[in-house]
Amino acid sequence: MITCLVMYLFAEFDDAANLLAANPDATTISIDEPVEIPKNQHSRLQEPGREEDDELLGTDDSDKTELLAGQKKSAPFWTFDYYQTFFDVDTYQVLDRIKGSVFPVPGKNFVRLYIRSNPDLYGPFWICATLVFTIAVSGNLSNFFIHLGKPTYHYVPEFRKVSIAATTIYAYAWLVPLALWGFLMWRNSKVMNIVSYSFLEIVCVYGYSLFIYIPTAVLWIIPQNVVRWVLVVFSLCLSGSVLVMTFWPAVRDDNRRVAVATVAAILLLHALLAVGCL
Amino acid sequence: FPGLADVSISQDIPVEGEITVPVGSRSPDEDYSTLDEPVKDTIMRDLKAVGKKFVHVMYPRKSSALLRDWDLWGPLVLCVSLALMLQGGSADSKDDGGPQFAEVFVIIWFGAVVITLNSKLLGGTISFFQSLCVLGYCVMPLTVAMLVCRLVLLAGAGTVSFIIRLIVVGAMFAWSTLASTAFLADSQPPNRKALVVYPIFLFYFVISWMILTFTPQ
């Protein structure tokens, strides 16, 4: 009876070996090594026209990074450790992300290059805070310099600007990404799309794209209209290009150029708002 | 415990000792009850603790006294006095004046809480109230600057007085930032120190700006 069992087991192994011989690319699981998805299987699924998407999106290893990113946030949301995962950045990483937002490399996606594995909330929050106070301070100073020398002018600190600026900028930095994320999710459910950004990644991109406005606000103290408008247009182009390059792959399949126009319109509104605050 | 039923203790081994759990270090308070001491002693003890911390801020050395025995009396007194001194600014309309009392209070306390949360989220080892204590006590140079500014403004409000105020406020701002950084930077992971120091810099910059732009009626 034991020999029968052994013969049966050998037969099973034979079958498995035959199967493996027939399809050498099949995934085999062994207990010692982790499961590996063969690369050639994955690349066969992609169309040739999507090569530039790979550069922009990095779909070749995005699966792995998605898995890894998903494994990080495992703490329940009511513990402190959950929020600590959003601040898991070092100084050089924050500086790199800021640099990436100020000097957009054409063809490189900000999210893919800098954030894909690790969106953080440090950058957006403190860039917005700095921007609020910079706008208030430089607005006050530019008012002062415009009226300098007039005998009837009495300097006032205009502290209300801080509250207005804070409300505006934080609303922009959080509500617009929320709306955009909702819009992308809605379109994703209608059109099969490879790209989907998480809400935090969108917040991250918006937050870091606001960085260019900080030096712009500081330079707005110069009381020359031409200089001011040149600065606004220049910074609008820079942060606009970062946002466009991030979101263009997400909406291109949709044939909706309106989405890009929406991003541009939002930035324009924001520039006008900054001008209004100043 | 059935296995111990047949354990017997021989009579020549004394079984005795103290039942109380020994405490690591006994503070002198537990040697006598503080309930019976005169009120003056209680108040003086707290005042001396607060005063010692002020001295630590004036001469920032790396000492753990500020961190270990935190209290929030000093920050409260400083915040209230700073907010009171920032009152009385000129305003043509309500919208253009300086910060109101509530705004100063909220900025200082909310700002300190946010900076503390930020440093804890980045992996700092300092506790919440210790950090609040340090940030609050290090507002002291700026309160001194506010006092000096008000005295200078009593003498006049021209360009010279502005330059004096600018120098004084700038020096006190640097002092505040350096003092608080000296206490707080050690508790951060080494590759994130700049990320923690920058919000502190922003916080004291905003307070300095409020002090510098104060213009009396």
Short mmCIF file of C-alpha atoms in Angstrom, two decimals:
data_model
loop_
_atom_site.label_atom_id
_atom_site.label_comp_id
_atom_site.label_asym_id
_atom_site.label_seq_id
_atom_site.Cartn_x
_atom_site.Cartn_y
_atom_site.Cartn_z
CA MET A 1 0.00 0.00 0.00
CA ILE A 2 2.87 2.32 0.74
CA THR A 3 4.36 1.67 -2.64
CA CYS A 4 1.02 2.62 -4.17
CA LEU A 5 1.10 5.93 -2.31
CA VAL A 6 4.65 6.57 -3.44
CA MET A 7 3.77 5.78 -7.03
CA TYR A 8 0.81 8.14 -6.83
CA LEU A 9 2.98 10.92 -5.49
CA PHE A 10 5.55 10.38 -8.20
CA ALA A 11 2.78 10.59 -10.76
CA GLU A 12 1.71 13.92 -9.32
CA PHE A 13 5.24 15.23 -9.55
CA ASP A 14 5.47 14.03 -13.11
CA ASP A 15 2.37 15.95 -14.01
CA ALA A 16 3.70 19.08 -12.44
CA ALA A 17 7.01 18.70 -14.21
CA ASN A 18 5.21 18.21 -17.50
CA LEU A 19 3.20 21.32 -16.94
CA LEU A 20 6.30 23.28 -16.10
CA ALA A 21 8.09 22.03 -19.14
CA ALA A 22 5.19 23.17 -21.30
CA ASN A 23 5.07 26.67 -19.90
CA PRO A 24 8.43 27.74 -18.59
CA ASP A 25 7.19 31.24 -17.85
CA ALA A 26 4.62 30.23 -15.32
CA THR A 27 4.97 31.54 -11.87
CA THR A 28 6.25 28.98 -9.49
CA ILE A 29 6.07 29.41 -5.80
CA SER A 30 8.79 28.07 -3.64
CA ILE A 31 8.75 28.40 0.06
CA ASP A 32 12.16 29.98 0.44
CA GLU A 33 12.00 32.79 -2.06
CA PRO A 34 9.44 35.54 -2.35
CA VAL A 35 7.01 35.50 -5.22
CA GLU A 36 8.38 37.19 -8.27
CA ILE A 37 6.35 38.40 -11.20
CA PRO A 38 8.42 37.71 -14.31
CA LYS A 39 9.22 40.87 -16.15
CA ASN A 40 8.67 39.47 -19.59
CA GLN A 41 5.11 38.58 -18.75
CA HIS A 42 4.40 42.14 -17.73
CA SER A 43 5.99 43.77 -20.73
CA ARG A 44 3.94 41.68 -23.11
CA LEU A 45 0.83 43.37 -21.78
CA GLN A 46 1.94 46.85 -22.75
CA GLU A 47 1.27 48.39 -26.13
CA PRO A 48 4.22 49.84 -27.99
CA GLY A 49 2.66 53.29 -28.06
CA ARG A 50 2.85 53.63 -24.34
CA GLU A 51 6.59 53.90 -24.07
CA GLU A 52 6.57 57.53 -23.21
CA ASP A 53 4.04 56.75 -20.54
CA ASP A 54 6.62 54.53 -18.92
CA GLU A 55 8.93 57.43 -18.49
CA LEU A 56 6.19 59.62 -17.16
CA LEU A 57 4.46 57.02 -15.07
CA GLY A 58 6.99 54.27 -14.46
CA THR A 59 4.47 51.48 -14.87
CA ASP A 60 7.24 48.94 -15.03
CA ASP A 61 7.75 48.89 -11.32
CA SER A 62 4.74 50.84 -10.22
CA ASP A 63 3.12 47.59 -9.16
CA LYS A 64 5.88 46.95 -6.72
CA THR A 65 5.86 50.47 -5.42
CA GLU A 66 2.10 50.34 -5.06
CA LEU A 67 2.45 47.18 -3.03
CA LEU A 68 5.17 48.67 -0.92
CA ALA A 69 3.29 51.90 -0.44
CA GLY A 70 0.23 49.97 0.56
CA GLN A 71 2.15 48.04 3.15
CA LYS A 72 3.36 51.16 4.90
CA LYS A 73 0.15 52.65 6.16
CA SER A 74 -1.05 49.79 8.25
CA ALA A 75 -1.68 51.59 11.52
CA PRO A 76 -5.30 52.42 12.30
CA PHE A 77 -6.16 56.02 11.70
CA TRP A 78 -6.83 56.87 15.31
CA THR A 79 -3.25 56.19 16.39
CA PHE A 80 -0.43 58.68 16.28
CA ASP A 81 1.71 56.29 14.22
CA TYR A 82 -0.67 56.54 11.30
CA TYR A 83 0.00 60.24 10.98
CA GLN A 84 3.68 59.74 11.51
CA THR A 85 3.84 57.88 8.21
CA PHE A 86 3.00 61.12 6.46
CA PHE A 87 6.04 62.85 7.92
CA ASP A 88 8.56 60.20 7.02
CA VAL A 89 10.87 62.49 5.08
CA ASP A 90 14.39 63.69 5.62
CA THR A 91 15.73 67.15 5.02
CA TYR A 92 17.34 66.26 1.72
CA GLN A 93 14.11 64.70 0.43
CA VAL A 94 12.12 67.84 1.16
CA LEU A 95 14.79 69.95 -0.50
CA ASP A 96 14.80 67.66 -3.53
CA ARG A 97 11.05 67.92 -3.87
CA ILE A 98 11.19 71.70 -3.63
CA LYS A 99 13.90 71.75 -6.27
CA GLY A 100 11.80 69.51 -8.47
CA SER A 101 8.87 71.88 -8.23
CA VAL A 102 10.93 74.96 -9.05
CA PHE A 103 12.90 73.49 -11.96
CA PRO A 104 10.45 71.23 -13.77
CA VAL A 105 12.27 68.84 -16.06
CA PRO A 106 10.25 68.46 -19.24
CA GLY A 107 9.06 64.91 -19.62
CA LYS A 108 9.53 63.93 -16.01
CA ASN A 109 6.55 63.56 -13.79
CA PHE A 110 6.95 65.20 -10.38
CA VAL A 111 4.91 62.56 -8.64
CA ARG A 112 6.68 59.66 -10.27
CA LEU A 113 10.11 61.06 -9.70
CA TYR A 114 9.88 62.33 -6.19
CA ILE A 115 6.79 61.29 -4.42
CA ARG A 116 5.48 58.00 -5.74
CA SER A 117 6.64 56.01 -2.82
CA ASN A 118 6.23 58.50 -0.06
CA PRO A 119 3.80 61.41 -0.07
CA ASP A 120 4.36 63.71 2.85
CA LEU A 121 2.35 66.39 4.54
CA TYR A 122 5.29 68.37 5.90
CA GLY A 123 6.00 70.20 2.65
CA PRO A 124 2.46 71.27 1.77
CA PHE A 125 1.62 72.40 5.29
CA TRP A 126 4.72 74.48 5.96
CA ILE A 127 4.95 75.88 2.45
CA CYS A 128 1.37 77.12 2.80
CA ALA A 129 2.11 78.60 6.23
CA THR A 130 5.21 80.37 4.92
CA LEU A 131 3.28 81.63 1.92
CA VAL A 132 0.51 83.05 4.13
CA PHE A 133 2.92 85.06 6.23
CA THR A 134 5.07 86.06 3.28
CA ILE A 135 2.06 87.43 1.42
CA ALA A 136 0.90 89.35 4.50
CA VAL A 137 4.33 90.78 5.27
CA SER A 138 5.26 91.70 1.71
CA GLY A 139 1.82 93.16 1.04
CA ASN A 140 2.22 95.36 4.05
CA LEU A 141 5.74 96.38 3.02
CA SER A 142 4.79 97.11 -0.58
CA ASN A 143 1.95 99.32 0.63
CA PHE A 144 4.41 101.13 2.82
CA PHE A 145 6.88 101.72 -0.01
CA ILE A 146 4.20 102.87 -2.39
CA HIS A 147 3.05 105.52 0.04
CA LEU A 148 6.47 106.43 1.36
CA GLY A 149 7.06 110.11 1.36
CA LYS A 150 3.45 111.13 1.35
CA PRO A 151 2.89 113.28 4.40
CA THR A 152 -0.67 112.16 4.95
CA TYR A 153 0.18 108.47 5.10
CA HIS A 154 0.10 106.77 8.46
CA TYR A 155 1.49 103.28 8.62
CA VAL A 156 -0.83 100.52 9.76
CA PRO A 157 0.17 96.89 10.21
CA GLU A 158 -2.92 95.49 8.41
CA PHE A 159 -3.01 92.31 10.39
CA ARG A 160 -6.33 91.18 8.96
CA LYS A 161 -4.49 90.20 5.82
CA VAL A 162 -3.05 87.23 7.64
CA SER A 163 -6.47 85.73 8.37
CA ILE A 164 -7.72 86.31 4.85
CA ALA A 165 -4.56 84.96 3.28
CA ALA A 166 -4.57 81.92 5.56
CA THR A 167 -8.15 81.01 4.75
CA THR A 168 -7.63 81.45 1.04
CA ILE A 169 -4.40 79.55 0.72
CA TYR A 170 -5.30 76.63 2.93
CA ALA A 171 -8.67 76.30 1.20
CA TYR A 172 -6.90 76.30 -2.16
CA ALA A 173 -4.29 73.78 -1.07
CA TRP A 174 -6.84 71.31 0.33
CA LEU A 175 -10.18 71.81 -1.39
CA VAL A 176 -8.90 72.01 -4.94
CA PRO A 177 -6.95 68.72 -4.61
CA LEU A 178 -10.07 67.17 -3.08
CA ALA A 179 -12.17 68.29 -6.02
CA LEU A 180 -9.54 67.20 -8.51
CA TRP A 181 -9.16 63.81 -6.85
CA GLY A 182 -12.91 63.31 -6.90
CA PHE A 183 -13.02 64.32 -10.54
CA LEU A 184 -10.20 61.89 -11.45
CA MET A 185 -11.84 59.07 -9.54
CA TRP A 186 -15.10 59.71 -11.32
CA ARG A 187 -13.42 59.69 -14.73
CA ASN A 188 -11.46 56.59 -13.79
CA SER A 189 -14.64 54.72 -13.17
CA LYS A 190 -15.86 55.61 -16.66
CA VAL A 191 -12.65 55.27 -18.61
CA MET A 192 -10.17 52.53 -17.80
CA ASN A 193 -7.09 54.41 -16.88
CA ILE A 194 -3.73 53.21 -15.69
CA VAL A 195 -2.95 56.29 -13.72
CA SER A 196 -4.62 57.08 -10.49
CA TYR A 197 -3.14 59.37 -7.93
CA SER A 198 -4.04 59.09 -4.31
CA PHE A 199 -5.46 62.12 -2.56
CA LEU A 200 -2.26 62.68 -0.61
CA GLU A 201 -0.14 62.68 -3.74
CA ILE A 202 -2.33 65.37 -5.27
CA VAL A 203 -2.14 67.44 -2.08
CA CYS A 204 1.63 66.99 -2.18
CA VAL A 205 1.93 68.20 -5.77
CA TYR A 206 -0.21 71.23 -5.10
CA GLY A 207 1.64 72.07 -1.92
CA TYR A 208 5.07 71.86 -3.47
CA SER A 209 3.94 73.73 -6.58
CA LEU A 210 3.03 76.69 -4.36
CA PHE A 211 6.65 77.06 -3.31
CA ILE A 212 7.57 79.27 -6.27
CA TYR A 213 5.10 81.87 -5.02
CA ILE A 214 7.16 82.51 -1.89
CA PRO A 215 10.08 84.26 -3.63
CA THR A 216 7.55 85.87 -5.96
CA ALA A 217 5.73 87.37 -2.97
CA VAL A 218 9.01 88.60 -1.53
CA LEU A 219 9.99 90.23 -4.81
CA TRP A 220 6.58 91.86 -5.03
CA ILE A 221 7.86 94.47 -2.60
CA ILE A 222 9.47 96.15 -5.61
CA PRO A 223 6.97 98.85 -6.49
CA GLN A 224 7.29 98.58 -10.27
CA ASN A 225 4.24 97.26 -12.06
CA VAL A 226 6.14 95.78 -14.99
CA VAL A 227 8.44 93.81 -12.73
CA ARG A 228 5.50 92.55 -10.72
CA TRP A 229 3.53 91.26 -13.66
CA VAL A 230 6.57 89.64 -15.21
CA LEU A 231 7.19 87.85 -11.91
CA VAL A 232 3.61 86.67 -11.64
CA VAL A 233 3.58 85.30 -15.20
CA PHE A 234 6.94 83.60 -14.72
CA SER A 235 5.97 81.86 -11.48
CA LEU A 236 2.61 80.94 -12.95
CA CYS A 237 4.37 79.24 -15.86
CA LEU A 238 6.70 77.31 -13.58
CA SER A 239 4.17 75.94 -11.14
CA GLY A 240 1.66 75.51 -13.92
CA SER A 241 4.06 73.32 -15.84
CA VAL A 242 4.62 71.11 -12.81
CA LEU A 243 0.91 70.60 -12.40
CA VAL A 244 0.27 70.09 -16.09
CA MET A 245 2.99 67.50 -16.43
CA THR A 246 1.61 65.68 -13.44
CA PHE A 247 -1.99 65.58 -14.50
CA TRP A 248 -1.73 65.37 -18.25
CA PRO A 249 -1.17 61.58 -18.32
CA ALA A 250 -4.14 61.14 -16.07
CA VAL A 251 -6.58 62.88 -18.36
CA ARG A 252 -5.08 62.34 -21.77
CA ASP A 253 -6.92 59.09 -22.38
CA ASP A 254 -10.13 60.84 -21.69
CA ASN A 255 -9.86 63.20 -24.64
CA ARG A 256 -10.63 65.93 -22.25
CA ARG A 257 -8.51 68.95 -22.71
CA VAL A 258 -10.91 70.67 -20.41
CA ALA A 259 -9.17 69.18 -17.40
CA VAL A 260 -5.87 70.79 -18.31
CA ALA A 261 -7.67 74.03 -18.99
CA THR A 262 -9.21 73.66 -15.53
CA VAL A 263 -5.80 73.33 -13.93
CA ALA A 264 -4.58 76.39 -15.78
CA ALA A 265 -7.70 78.30 -14.80
CA ILE A 266 -7.21 77.36 -11.15
CA LEU A 267 -3.65 78.59 -11.21
CA LEU A 268 -4.72 81.79 -12.89
CA LEU A 269 -7.37 82.34 -10.25
CA HIS A 270 -4.76 81.73 -7.59
CA ALA A 271 -2.38 84.23 -9.12
CA LEU A 272 -5.15 86.79 -9.23
CA LEU A 273 -5.94 86.00 -5.60
CA ALA A 274 -2.31 86.55 -4.65
CA VAL A 275 -2.40 89.84 -6.50
CA GLY A 276 -5.58 90.74 -4.67
CA CYS A 277 -3.98 89.94 -1.33
CA LEU A 278 -0.97 92.01 -2.23
CA PHE B 1 -1.11 26.42 43.19
CA PRO B 2 -1.12 22.71 43.86
CA GLY B 3 2.61 22.35 43.33
CA LEU B 4 3.42 24.60 46.22
CA ALA B 5 1.27 22.83 48.74
CA ASP B 6 4.15 20.84 50.07
CA VAL B 7 6.71 23.64 50.16
CA SER B 8 7.67 24.43 53.68
CA ILE B 9 9.85 27.22 54.88
CA SER B 10 12.40 26.16 57.39
CA GLN B 11 12.28 28.05 60.59
CA ASP B 12 15.86 29.31 60.53
CA ILE B 13 15.47 31.44 57.40
CA PRO B 14 13.92 34.73 58.40
CA VAL B 15 11.21 35.88 56.07
CA GLU B 16 11.02 39.54 56.44
CA GLY B 17 11.54 42.70 54.47
CA GLU B 18 9.79 45.81 53.32
CA ILE B 19 6.60 45.43 51.38
CA THR B 20 6.77 48.88 49.84
CA VAL B 21 8.14 49.11 46.30
CA PRO B 22 11.26 51.23 46.33
CA VAL B 23 10.91 54.43 44.32
CA GLY B 24 13.88 55.45 42.16
CA SER B 25 14.59 58.79 43.68
CA ARG B 26 12.70 60.31 46.46
CA SER B 27 12.13 64.00 45.96
CA PRO B 28 12.46 66.08 49.07
CA ASP B 29 8.74 66.79 48.95
CA GLU B 30 7.94 63.34 50.17
CA ASP B 31 9.98 63.72 53.28
CA TYR B 32 7.44 66.05 54.66
CA SER B 33 3.91 66.82 53.68
CA THR B 34 3.50 70.00 51.70
CA LEU B 35 0.02 70.38 53.06
CA ASP B 36 1.19 71.95 56.27
CA GLU B 37 3.76 74.34 54.95
CA PRO B 38 3.00 78.05 54.80
CA VAL B 39 1.50 79.31 51.54
CA LYS B 40 4.48 81.57 51.05
CA ASP B 41 6.77 78.53 50.78
CA THR B 42 4.60 76.90 48.16
CA ILE B 43 4.44 80.02 46.06
CA MET B 44 8.12 80.79 46.45
CA ARG B 45 9.07 77.28 45.35
CA ASP B 46 7.11 77.62 42.13
CA LEU B 47 8.36 81.15 41.58
CA LYS B 48 11.93 80.01 42.02
CA ALA B 49 11.40 77.24 39.47
CA VAL B 50 9.99 79.73 37.00
CA GLY B 51 12.80 82.17 37.68
CA LYS B 52 15.42 79.48 37.20
CA LYS B 53 13.98 78.72 33.80
CA PHE B 54 14.08 82.37 32.82
CA VAL B 55 17.76 82.43 33.69
CA HIS B 56 18.29 79.34 31.57
CA VAL B 57 16.72 81.13 28.62
CA MET B 58 18.86 84.21 29.14
CA TYR B 59 22.03 82.11 29.14
CA PRO B 60 21.15 79.12 27.00
CA ARG B 61 23.32 76.24 28.06
CA LYS B 62 22.50 72.66 27.46
CA SER B 63 20.81 71.86 30.71
CA SER B 64 18.02 69.46 31.28
CA ALA B 65 16.32 71.51 33.98
CA LEU B 66 14.19 73.37 31.48
CA LEU B 67 13.11 70.15 29.88
CA ARG B 68 12.65 67.94 32.88
CA ASP B 69 10.55 70.12 35.16
CA TRP B 70 8.29 71.76 32.68
CA ASP B 71 5.70 74.25 33.69
CA LEU B 72 3.51 76.59 31.72
CA TRP B 73 3.35 79.53 34.14
CA GLY B 74 6.19 81.35 32.47
CA PRO B 75 4.79 81.03 28.95
CA LEU B 76 1.37 82.17 30.16
CA VAL B 77 2.75 85.28 31.85
CA LEU B 78 4.91 86.11 28.83
CA CYS B 79 2.11 85.57 26.36
CA VAL B 80 -0.37 87.68 28.29
CA SER B 81 2.10 90.51 28.82
CA LEU B 82 3.14 90.48 25.16
CA ALA B 83 -0.49 90.50 24.01
CA LEU B 84 -1.29 93.35 26.40
CA MET B 85 1.66 95.40 25.24
CA LEU B 86 0.62 94.92 21.61
CA GLN B 87 -2.68 96.59 22.34
CA GLY B 88 -3.31 100.20 21.71
CA GLY B 89 -2.06 100.20 18.17
CA SER B 90 -3.41 102.75 15.77
CA ALA B 91 -6.20 101.88 13.43
CA ASP B 92 -8.18 103.94 10.99
CA SER B 93 -10.69 101.19 10.68
CA LYS B 94 -10.98 97.96 12.50
CA ASP B 95 -9.52 96.03 9.59
CA ASP B 96 -6.22 97.79 9.40
CA GLY B 97 -4.95 97.68 12.91
CA GLY B 98 -2.45 95.49 14.56
CA PRO B 99 -3.25 92.13 16.01
CA GLN B 100 -5.88 92.01 18.69
CA PHE B 101 -5.30 90.34 22.05
CA ALA B 102 -7.03 87.16 20.98
CA GLU B 103 -5.05 87.01 17.75
CA VAL B 104 -1.72 87.26 19.53
CA PHE B 105 -2.78 84.68 22.10
CA VAL B 106 -3.99 82.26 19.45
CA ILE B 107 -0.93 82.73 17.28
CA ILE B 108 1.45 82.04 20.13
CA TRP B 109 -0.34 79.05 21.61
CA PHE B 110 -1.60 77.52 18.40
CA GLY B 111 1.77 78.08 16.78
CA ALA B 112 3.56 76.40 19.67
CA VAL B 113 1.17 73.43 19.55
CA VAL B 114 1.62 73.03 15.80
CA ILE B 115 5.40 73.17 16.07
CA THR B 116 5.34 70.60 18.86
CA LEU B 117 3.11 68.28 16.82
CA ASN B 118 5.39 68.77 13.85
CA SER B 119 8.48 67.80 15.79
CA LYS B 120 6.77 64.78 17.30
CA LEU B 121 5.48 63.62 13.93
CA LEU B 122 8.97 63.89 12.50
CA GLY B 123 10.16 61.48 15.14
CA GLY B 124 11.27 63.68 18.01
CA THR B 125 11.68 62.23 21.44
CA ILE B 126 10.64 65.26 23.42
CA SER B 127 7.28 65.21 25.15
CA PHE B 128 4.41 67.49 24.22
CA PHE B 129 4.42 69.75 27.25
CA GLN B 130 8.18 69.94 27.48
CA SER B 131 8.27 71.35 23.99
CA LEU B 132 5.47 73.82 24.75
CA CYS B 133 7.38 74.88 27.83
CA VAL B 134 10.60 75.54 25.91
CA LEU B 135 8.89 77.41 23.09
CA GLY B 136 6.92 79.51 25.56
CA TYR B 137 9.90 80.43 27.71
CA CYS B 138 11.95 81.38 24.68
CA VAL B 139 9.41 84.10 23.88
CA MET B 140 10.99 86.02 26.75
CA PRO B 141 13.67 87.89 24.70
CA LEU B 142 10.90 89.07 22.37
CA THR B 143 8.83 90.31 25.31
CA VAL B 144 11.86 92.27 26.47
CA ALA B 145 12.18 93.63 22.92
CA MET B 146 8.53 94.70 23.00
CA LEU B 147 9.12 96.55 26.25
CA VAL B 148 12.15 98.32 24.79
CA CYS B 149 10.18 99.21 21.65
CA ARG B 150 7.39 100.77 23.63
CA LEU B 151 9.88 102.81 25.63
CA VAL B 152 11.66 103.94 22.45
CA LEU B 153 8.34 104.87 20.87
CA LEU B 154 7.56 107.05 23.87
CA ALA B 155 10.52 109.15 22.86
CA GLY B 156 9.45 109.53 19.25
CA ALA B 157 8.51 107.65 16.09
CA GLY B 158 11.02 108.78 13.50
CA THR B 159 13.56 106.95 11.41
CA VAL B 160 16.13 106.76 14.19
CA SER B 161 13.69 105.11 16.53
CA PHE B 162 12.77 102.68 13.78
CA ILE B 163 16.38 101.70 13.27
CA ILE B 164 16.88 101.19 17.00
CA ARG B 165 13.76 99.07 17.16
CA LEU B 166 14.83 97.08 14.14
CA ILE B 167 18.19 96.28 15.68
CA VAL B 168 16.72 95.37 19.05
CA VAL B 169 13.98 93.19 17.61
CA GLY B 170 16.39 91.50 15.22
CA ALA B 171 18.83 90.68 18.00
CA MET B 172 16.11 89.33 20.28
CA PHE B 173 14.64 87.27 17.44
CA ALA B 174 18.03 85.67 16.85
CA TRP B 175 18.40 85.04 20.58
CA SER B 176 14.98 83.40 20.87
CA THR B 177 15.56 81.16 17.90
CA LEU B 178 19.00 80.11 19.03
CA ALA B 179 17.87 79.47 22.59
CA SER B 180 14.96 77.29 21.60
CA THR B 181 17.02 75.47 19.00
CA ALA B 182 19.68 74.74 21.60
CA PHE B 183 17.10 73.03 23.77
CA LEU B 184 15.04 71.29 21.13
CA ALA B 185 17.49 70.25 18.45
CA ASP B 186 19.04 67.43 20.42
CA SER B 187 15.82 65.51 20.66
CA GLN B 188 15.41 65.21 16.90
CA PRO B 189 16.76 62.59 14.53
CA PRO B 190 19.93 64.01 13.01
CA ASN B 191 18.84 64.08 9.38
CA ARG B 192 15.68 66.04 10.14
CA LYS B 193 17.00 68.82 12.31
CA ALA B 194 16.50 71.49 9.67
CA LEU B 195 12.91 70.36 9.17
CA VAL B 196 12.23 70.99 12.84
CA VAL B 197 14.19 74.23 13.19
CA TYR B 198 12.53 75.98 10.26
CA PRO B 199 9.01 76.19 11.80
CA ILE B 200 10.54 77.55 15.00
CA PHE B 201 12.27 80.20 12.92
CA LEU B 202 8.97 81.06 11.20
CA PHE B 203 7.14 81.24 14.54
CA TYR B 204 9.55 83.72 16.11
CA PHE B 205 9.76 85.66 12.86
CA VAL B 206 6.00 86.23 12.90
CA ILE B 207 6.10 87.35 16.53
CA SER B 208 9.01 89.68 15.77
CA TRP B 209 7.11 91.11 12.83
CA MET B 210 4.13 91.85 15.05
CA ILE B 211 6.42 93.59 17.53
CA LEU B 212 8.28 95.59 14.90
CA THR B 213 5.18 96.84 13.13
CA PHE B 214 3.54 98.06 16.29
CA THR B 215 2.71 101.71 15.91
CA PRO B 216 1.12 103.58 18.74
CA GLN B 217 -1.85 105.88 18.46
#
